[in-house]
XYZ file of C-alpha atoms in Angstrom:
155
model
C 15.063 -98.709 -30.150
C 17.486 -98.329 -27.302
C 19.001 -101.367 -25.971
C 18.715 -102.000 -22.223
C 22.371 -103.160 -22.261
C 24.774 -100.323 -22.426
C 28.391 -100.872 -23.110
C 30.301 -99.881 -19.982
C 32.364 -96.578 -20.705
C 35.761 -96.278 -19.175
C 35.814 -93.806 -16.215
C 38.203 -90.932 -15.850
C 37.969 -91.400 -12.192
C 39.949 -94.595 -11.907
C 41.513 -97.148 -14.217
C 42.452 -100.907 -14.174
C 45.934 -100.171 -12.689
C 44.401 -98.760 -9.521
C 44.916 -95.138 -10.258
C 42.340 -92.767 -8.855
C 41.652 -89.234 -9.918
C 42.097 -86.290 -7.528
C 38.250 -85.943 -7.429
C 37.919 -89.552 -6.081
C 40.731 -89.077 -3.469
C 39.288 -85.714 -2.461
C 35.662 -87.221 -1.891
C 37.210 -90.193 0.005
C 39.092 -87.826 2.261
C 36.052 -85.670 2.807
C 34.354 -88.627 4.476
C 37.013 -88.251 7.243
C 36.489 -84.404 7.449
C 39.624 -83.813 5.517
C 40.202 -81.344 2.692
C 42.834 -81.107 -0.039
C 44.284 -77.790 -1.101
C 46.738 -77.450 -4.035
C 50.077 -76.558 -2.427
C 51.133 -74.061 -5.046
C 47.731 -72.453 -5.378
C 47.473 -68.685 -4.804
C 45.038 -69.349 -2.112
C 47.411 -71.607 -0.090
C 50.538 -69.634 -0.724
C 48.900 -66.465 0.524
C 48.497 -68.146 3.957
C 52.354 -68.191 4.269
C 52.258 -71.473 6.187
C 55.551 -73.203 6.783
C 55.173 -76.775 5.502
C 56.414 -78.278 8.720
C 53.249 -76.857 10.416
C 51.045 -79.089 8.182
C 50.219 -82.807 8.879
C 50.377 -84.394 5.580
C 50.785 -83.961 1.702
C 49.619 -86.138 -1.123
C 51.865 -86.025 -4.250
C 50.992 -87.162 -7.792
C 52.972 -87.663 -10.933
C 52.037 -89.627 -13.939
C 49.365 -91.701 -12.319
C 51.478 -92.469 -9.241
C 50.283 -91.129 -5.772
C 52.306 -91.062 -2.432
C 52.081 -89.436 0.840
C 54.332 -87.394 2.998
C 53.075 -87.475 6.476
C 54.070 -86.164 9.989
C 54.015 -88.993 12.566
C 54.795 -87.842 16.094
C 57.158 -84.870 15.406
C 58.857 -86.471 12.407
C 58.092 -86.394 8.682
C 58.123 -89.554 6.531
C 58.056 -90.055 2.783
C 55.568 -93.076 2.437
C 56.283 -93.584 -1.397
C 55.476 -97.201 -2.126
C 58.166 -97.191 -4.772
C 60.769 -97.014 -1.961
C 61.846 -100.165 0.046
C 60.630 -98.444 3.192
C 59.621 -95.090 4.818
C 62.095 -92.359 4.283
C 62.698 -90.008 7.282
C 62.623 -86.363 6.223
C 63.984 -83.732 8.518
C 62.017 -80.601 9.135
C 64.826 -78.455 7.373
C 64.725 -80.773 4.319
C 60.884 -80.935 3.916
C 60.475 -77.512 2.157
C 63.326 -78.389 -0.118
C 61.900 -81.878 -0.881
C 58.568 -80.396 -1.727
C 60.232 -77.766 -4.006
C 62.188 -80.590 -5.754
C 59.066 -82.496 -6.277
C 57.300 -79.470 -7.819
C 60.373 -78.885 -10.006
C 60.016 -82.527 -11.209
C 56.449 -81.899 -12.258
C 54.595 -83.330 -9.225
C 51.285 -81.968 -8.196
C 51.292 -81.621 -4.430
C 48.236 -81.237 -2.153
C 48.033 -80.306 1.475
C 45.727 -82.406 3.589
C 43.865 -80.098 6.018
C 41.871 -81.375 9.047
C 42.247 -83.847 11.867
C 43.778 -87.026 10.503
C 42.434 -90.236 12.059
C 44.587 -91.710 14.812
C 46.931 -94.540 13.926
C 49.256 -96.686 15.955
C 52.380 -95.211 14.351
C 51.251 -91.778 15.479
C 50.747 -92.928 19.055
C 54.205 -94.665 19.210
C 56.102 -91.768 17.481
C 54.691 -89.238 19.904
C 56.738 -90.788 22.675
C 59.708 -92.173 20.556
C 61.941 -90.633 17.757
C 63.299 -92.551 14.816
C 66.827 -92.268 13.500
C 67.314 -93.696 10.010
C 70.608 -95.489 9.539
C 70.204 -96.108 5.815
C 67.896 -94.342 3.445
C 65.505 -96.603 1.511
C 66.143 -97.170 -2.083
C 63.834 -97.398 -5.017
C 62.312 -100.763 -5.404
C 64.462 -102.698 -8.011
C 67.388 -100.394 -7.413
C 70.595 -102.312 -6.664
C 68.845 -105.660 -6.407
C 71.756 -107.130 -4.503
C 71.119 -105.044 -1.544
C 67.308 -105.168 -1.328
C 67.591 -108.074 1.034
C 69.173 -105.759 3.479
C 66.033 -103.440 3.307
C 66.146 -100.442 5.554
C 67.081 -100.087 9.256
C 65.266 -97.662 11.599
C 66.483 -97.255 15.243
C 63.701 -96.115 17.541
C 64.710 -94.147 20.664
C 62.463 -92.854 23.452
C 62.151 -89.119 23.627
């Protein structure tokens, strides 16, 4: 006789560490009308789109996800393992994406209209100049109290 109590099976869609599968992330983004396309797929590469013309990328390596996003006219690496956002120049973006691919990251392009955010509104009229690149959290503990410095200038 089957028991009405079933042992809960672990899900491949998420785990206790907070890791979500690409399927879960894709479905969550679909709610906002956004689509994920694998950056190095034949389908995407055949479009011959310069990465600077995109709006955002989601990157994954060994159960760690982070975003590279264009806010205003500037790109930012929003990796939570860094002490703060890292400004990425238009010329460096393609090289950075190639480096991530070389290191084994899966990269997905986010297509569609991203929801408005306050940072986007501010950075449309101001530009950021980064005085000091953020470091990996835990790297050089003596200087983490200094954090990162961003200067904002009006356009």
